[in-house]
Amino acid sequence: MRILAIETSCDETAAAVVDDGHVVRSNVVASQAELHRQYGGVFPELASRAHVEAIAPVVQKAMDDARATWDSLSAIAVTRGPGLPGSLVVGVNMAKGISLATGLPLIGINHLEGHIYAHWLSLNGRPANDNPMVYQLLHSEGDLSPFPLVALIVSGGHTELVLMHAHGHYELLGHTVDDAAGEAFDKVARLLGLGYPGGPAIQRAAQGGNPHRFKFSRPRISLNARTVRTAQEEFLFSFSGIKTQVLRLVQAFGMSKDGKLSPQTPVSDIAASFQNAVTDWLVEKTARAAERYGARLVLVGGGVSANQMLRQKMRAQFGSMVAFPPLWLCTDNAAMIGAAAYYALRRGLHHDLTLDVAPDLKLPES
Ligand code: KG4
Ligand code: ZN
């Protein structure tokens, strides 16, 4: 079963051709990072217009790279949410146009589900993720089951801790009550004058820095926080407090009124200490969830899963139970949407041409 998948939820215009839910035949990503760099974050209006420009060539390239013909396809998949409304609309309309022209079934996918399914992908006959044992278990059917598994999705827009009972069957254990983990990296990087996107910049600045020099206090989060969507306080995350603590710290070293750091500011020590604290919190809560629910596997996904310190700590905690996608599947891409769509189609899910975008789509929903 061959699926053409499209992803435009944020600032990457992406299309991919995926066979049988795992074989990546092509994977094209046009990044807008350069466009948004000057704003220190994604500028929604510009993002949707850049998608409009890029979408047709990106889809055509995905088809060409895969040497796929339209009649070799079984379905068209597209991210319908969560994400920026104006960005999602571009991908959804493109997918509808193709579905209308070809008569192929249309299937709208939850972006977060995509980040989880990145683990099912293979390239050139080999598992794409870094743990072949995990990959094998994910693909086994019958007695050997990969479920229940715990997935941590950490990106610029999301921090979700998810218990997955079966294909398409998710339970949200925890989420952030304010900033996403990647957003914290981006905001702290901006504060430290390190540029955008913040994650890679912080990781670079942290090299050679002392991760134990500054201690950040742990966020205290209560269930009466307005934004809470789960009943489990212990699995909630919060990252706005640490950003404020970093601000106080750079101010204490003598920040000017217009945000210029004093030359005395120990940027790499601050970056290293910040990265150390955030990764500690992520690993701790994931470990607690995995133990509580007897998880067989831990799958980490989303842009922040590219972080080397997070990977080291997760491997130290979970050993052979944990897997990470390769860097090109950590950040937004369409191949992961194609993998998720395959399993969704097998469950009988598809949409008609009235499919709308769902900017606030939650995980248990498809
Ligand atoms: O998944 P993604 O490409 O887009 C969203 O759906 O948000 O994630 C982008 C986020 C950005 O916040 C970026 O700073 C972060 O992932 N990121 C990292 C690293 N690489 C990217 N965060 C920490 N360490 C990294 N190495
Ligand atoms: Zn994402």
XYZ file of C-alpha atoms and ligand atoms in Angstrom:
393
model
C 0.000 0.000 0.000
C 1.590 3.258 -1.189
C 0.700 6.571 0.456
C 1.550 10.118 -0.576
C 1.747 12.176 2.612
C 1.765 15.953 3.057
C 2.745 17.958 6.133
C 2.458 21.748 6.516
C 1.500 22.230 10.170
C 4.231 24.706 11.069
C 7.210 26.000 9.112
C 8.305 23.049 6.978
C 6.609 22.255 3.683
C 6.951 18.491 3.398
C 5.808 15.598 1.209
C 6.784 11.935 1.169
C 5.926 8.653 -0.467
C 5.771 5.747 1.991
C 5.055 2.099 1.176
C 3.274 -0.259 3.599
C 3.574 2.102 6.552
C 7.326 1.917 6.787
C 9.346 2.018 3.538
C 10.413 5.608 2.866
C 10.502 5.961 -0.935
C 11.005 9.717 -0.828
C 10.993 12.438 1.788
C 11.146 16.085 0.765
C 11.282 18.927 3.294
C 11.470 22.618 2.380
C 12.418 24.443 5.547
C 11.432 28.045 6.219
C 13.901 28.452 9.097
C 15.849 31.103 7.173
C 12.677 33.138 6.631
C 11.715 33.141 10.327
C 15.209 33.577 11.778
C 14.959 37.373 11.876
C 11.803 37.119 14.041
C 13.271 34.586 16.488
C 10.259 32.318 15.952
C 7.686 31.312 13.379
C 5.755 34.227 11.849
C 2.396 32.578 10.994
C 1.317 34.847 8.132
C 4.646 34.456 6.341
C 4.615 30.720 7.015
C 1.349 30.130 5.183
C 2.448 32.170 2.187
C 5.746 30.296 1.992
C 3.761 27.015 2.054
C 1.622 28.254 -0.847
C 4.759 28.860 -2.881
C 6.496 25.613 -1.983
C 3.719 23.022 -1.813
C 3.310 22.030 -5.478
C 7.037 21.699 -6.253
C 7.583 19.775 -3.002
C 4.817 17.278 -3.797
C 6.069 16.900 -7.365
C 9.605 16.270 -6.114
C 8.383 13.644 -3.626
C 6.613 11.830 -6.475
C 9.654 12.137 -8.787
C 12.183 11.035 -6.138
C 10.052 7.959 -5.457
C 9.528 7.393 -9.198
C 5.892 7.032 -8.241
C 2.986 7.363 -10.649
C -0.377 8.690 -9.502
C -2.047 5.361 -10.175
C 0.512 3.523 -8.012
C -0.872 5.355 -4.949
C -3.450 3.921 -2.548
C -4.249 7.073 -0.557
C -3.388 10.706 0.137
C -2.579 11.556 3.743
C -2.264 15.006 5.234
C -1.688 16.578 8.641
C -4.977 18.160 9.732
C -3.774 19.421 13.141
C -2.586 20.494 15.580
C -0.701 23.430 14.103
C -1.002 26.899 12.646
C -4.390 27.232 10.918
C -3.086 29.143 7.898
C -0.284 26.620 7.405
C -2.485 23.542 7.822
C -4.972 24.875 5.258
C -2.336 24.829 2.520
C -1.519 21.138 2.974
C -5.127 20.068 3.475
C -6.261 21.902 0.340
C -3.452 20.402 -1.716
C -4.363 16.914 -0.485
C -8.027 17.509 -1.286
C -7.170 18.743 -4.762
C -5.154 15.588 -5.442
C -7.906 13.410 -3.998
C -10.507 15.158 -6.129
C -8.424 14.819 -9.291
C -7.389 11.180 -8.759
C -10.301 9.755 -6.783
C -7.849 8.464 -4.138
C -9.053 8.215 -0.520
C -8.154 11.196 1.666
C -6.991 10.741 5.207
C -6.363 13.474 7.790
C -3.713 12.686 10.398
C -2.877 14.059 13.818
C 0.618 15.558 13.677
C 1.520 14.166 17.127
C 0.583 10.679 16.029
C 3.026 11.238 13.169
C 5.886 11.982 15.560
C 5.228 8.645 17.282
C 5.003 6.707 14.009
C 8.366 8.063 12.825
C 9.703 5.053 14.762
C 8.063 2.591 12.373
C 9.949 3.865 9.317
C 12.768 2.203 7.414
C 15.145 3.442 4.732
C 16.960 1.291 2.165
C 15.827 -1.859 3.915
C 17.095 -0.817 7.354
C 15.278 0.557 10.399
C 15.485 4.340 10.423
C 15.491 4.599 14.211
C 18.595 3.900 16.243
C 17.394 0.724 17.932
C 16.842 -2.294 15.623
C 15.395 -4.349 18.519
C 12.739 -1.754 19.168
C 12.027 -1.550 15.456
C 11.538 -5.306 15.250
C 9.160 -5.311 18.191
C 7.162 -2.419 16.730
C 6.575 -4.486 13.596
C 5.790 -7.765 15.304
C 2.226 -8.996 15.346
C 0.575 -11.674 17.416
C 2.083 -12.742 20.749
C 4.965 -10.322 20.759
C 3.479 -6.901 21.274
C 5.228 -3.547 21.617
C 2.325 -2.275 23.730
C 1.819 -0.681 26.145
C 4.477 1.842 25.254
C 5.197 5.316 26.484
C 5.888 8.087 23.982
C 7.403 11.446 24.801
C 6.778 14.056 22.114
C 8.865 17.148 22.590
C 8.932 19.863 19.959
C 8.591 23.574 19.431
C 4.845 23.374 19.902
C 4.403 20.272 22.052
C 5.376 18.436 25.181
C 3.186 15.397 25.538
C 3.651 12.222 27.527
C 1.472 9.545 26.000
C 0.563 5.996 26.884
C -0.136 3.992 23.739
C -2.207 0.842 24.292
C -2.486 -0.235 20.654
C -2.396 1.279 17.178
C -4.555 4.393 17.302
C -5.322 3.954 20.998
C -3.711 6.721 23.048
C -4.016 8.000 26.573
C -2.638 11.436 27.373
C -0.710 11.162 30.638
C 0.872 14.574 30.782
C 1.519 17.767 28.893
C 2.896 21.231 29.427
C 0.752 23.829 31.150
C 2.610 26.711 29.496
C 5.582 26.699 27.082
C 6.592 23.630 25.097
C 10.053 22.184 25.743
C 11.349 23.343 22.339
C 9.808 26.768 22.896
C 11.828 27.035 26.113
C 14.996 26.205 24.143
C 14.046 28.819 21.548
C 13.233 31.547 24.101
C 16.313 30.931 26.240
C 18.501 30.908 23.117
C 17.074 34.278 22.144
C 17.742 35.600 25.649
C 21.335 34.393 25.416
C 21.749 35.923 21.959
C 22.253 32.518 20.357
C 19.752 32.768 17.504
C 17.016 30.579 16.050
C 16.202 27.715 16.115
C 17.244 27.626 19.721
C 17.674 23.897 20.367
C 20.725 23.296 18.209
C 22.160 26.694 19.251
C 21.866 25.884 22.976
C 23.332 22.435 22.429
C 26.328 23.973 20.656
C 26.817 26.700 23.286
C 26.530 24.121 26.077
C 29.534 22.188 24.804
C 32.376 22.983 27.154
C 30.006 24.683 29.598
C 29.514 23.528 33.173
C 26.043 21.940 33.473
C 26.187 22.022 37.290
C 27.134 25.661 37.776
C 23.568 26.978 38.018
C 20.680 25.198 39.690
C 17.191 25.974 38.498
C 14.275 25.315 40.746
C 11.786 22.728 39.660
C 8.405 24.017 38.531
C 5.529 23.499 40.904
C 2.394 22.782 38.947
C -1.035 22.312 40.356
C -4.053 20.636 38.852
C -6.093 23.806 39.145
C -3.926 25.394 36.473
C -6.400 26.544 33.833
C -4.871 24.699 30.924
C -4.767 21.221 32.442
C -6.154 18.417 30.261
C -5.195 15.387 32.309
C -5.997 14.233 35.810
C -2.418 13.424 36.750
C -0.515 16.220 38.371
C 2.764 14.311 38.516
C 2.988 14.072 34.722
C 2.465 17.751 33.981
C 5.322 19.882 32.661
C 6.012 23.588 32.881
C 8.827 25.499 31.201
C 7.968 29.158 31.597
C 9.517 29.351 35.082
C 12.986 28.307 33.975
C 12.916 30.928 31.236
C 12.263 33.585 33.874
C 15.056 32.186 36.031
C 17.469 32.443 33.108
C 16.341 36.029 32.543
C 17.055 36.912 36.213
C 20.439 35.266 35.896
C 21.547 37.210 32.826
C 20.188 40.399 34.428
C 22.296 39.683 37.502
C 25.365 39.581 35.249
C 24.469 43.058 33.996
C 22.136 42.977 31.015
C 21.558 46.342 29.317
C 18.060 47.800 28.955
C 17.869 46.828 25.280
C 18.694 43.190 26.067
C 22.454 43.175 25.392
C 24.352 40.724 27.573
C 27.308 41.880 29.605
C 30.618 40.379 28.397
C 30.893 38.695 31.820
C 27.805 36.539 31.212
C 28.865 32.874 31.290
C 26.747 31.937 28.276
C 27.968 28.375 27.893
C 27.564 27.574 31.604
C 24.020 28.959 31.539
C 23.171 27.062 28.338
C 24.636 23.838 29.769
C 22.832 24.223 33.111
C 19.537 24.997 31.379
C 19.870 21.991 29.082
C 20.781 19.801 32.041
C 17.711 20.847 34.042
C 15.202 20.503 31.193
C 16.488 17.091 30.125
C 16.435 15.897 33.762
C 12.761 16.804 34.087
C 11.848 15.133 30.811
C 13.634 11.898 31.712
C 12.279 11.772 35.271
C 8.629 12.025 34.281
C 9.024 9.612 31.402
C 10.666 7.105 33.766
C 7.874 7.440 36.297
C 5.238 6.885 33.612
C 7.064 3.908 32.099
C 7.323 2.252 35.492
C 3.756 3.004 36.544
C 2.232 1.540 33.379
C 4.684 -1.280 32.755
C 5.760 0.116 29.407
C 7.645 -2.262 27.128
C 9.148 0.542 25.078
C 9.847 4.235 25.289
C 9.648 6.193 22.027
C 10.950 9.747 21.976
C 9.957 12.070 19.139
C 9.705 15.690 18.016
C 12.406 18.261 17.321
C 13.826 18.280 20.859
C 14.542 14.536 20.622
C 17.508 15.586 18.472
C 19.137 16.787 21.687
C 22.262 14.777 22.501
C 22.080 15.221 26.266
C 18.459 14.052 26.274
C 19.497 10.991 24.272
C 22.347 10.146 26.625
C 20.174 10.417 29.704
C 17.322 8.447 28.163
C 19.723 5.681 27.142
C 21.206 5.626 30.636
C 17.694 5.339 32.092
C 16.038 2.894 29.692
C 18.877 1.048 27.921
C 17.594 -1.150 25.097
C 13.953 -0.124 25.711
C 14.305 3.348 24.251
C 14.531 4.472 20.637
C 15.153 7.726 18.832
C 14.414 8.563 15.224
C 17.346 9.799 13.128
C 17.676 13.581 13.032
C 15.869 13.900 9.693
C 12.797 12.224 11.230
C 12.919 14.087 14.571
C 11.883 17.398 13.103
C 8.749 17.860 11.037
C 8.493 15.698 7.937
C 5.802 13.963 5.892
C 7.183 10.401 6.013
C 5.974 10.060 9.613
C 2.497 11.152 8.476
C 2.570 8.442 5.807
C 3.412 5.802 8.437
C 0.623 6.922 10.770
C -1.814 7.021 7.843
C -1.115 3.406 6.909
C -2.216 2.179 10.342
C -5.156 4.588 10.383
C -6.317 3.282 6.993
C -6.028 -0.275 8.291
C -8.387 0.772 11.081
C -10.800 1.972 8.404
C -10.299 5.677 8.959
C -10.636 8.116 6.089
C -12.185 11.502 5.413
C -14.270 13.072 2.698
C -13.644 16.311 0.819
C -15.242 18.424 3.544
C -12.248 17.673 5.822
C -11.329 20.797 7.786
C -8.125 21.689 9.599
C -8.081 21.199 13.389
C -5.499 23.625 14.832
C -6.145 22.423 18.422
C -6.480 18.706 17.714
C -5.613 16.631 20.800
C -3.830 13.317 20.743
C -6.499 10.743 21.494
C -8.383 11.985 18.436
C -7.426 11.075 14.887
O 9.244 18.955 15.711
P 9.746 20.266 15.285
O 10.580 20.340 14.019
O 8.579 21.281 15.039
C 7.473 21.400 15.848
O 6.471 20.637 15.604
O 7.549 22.232 16.751
O 10.559 20.862 16.503
C 11.247 22.093 16.462
C 11.795 22.380 17.855
C 12.394 23.774 18.005
O 11.876 24.361 19.172
C 13.897 23.506 18.142
O 14.549 24.471 18.928
C 13.902 22.149 18.808
O 12.838 21.449 18.184
N 15.175 21.455 18.606
C 16.023 21.114 19.608
C 17.169 20.545 18.997
N 16.967 20.546 17.653
C 15.749 21.101 17.427
N 15.911 21.262 20.940
C 16.931 20.834 21.693
N 18.069 20.302 21.203
C 18.235 20.130 19.873
N 19.363 19.610 19.394
Zn 6.308 18.526 14.998
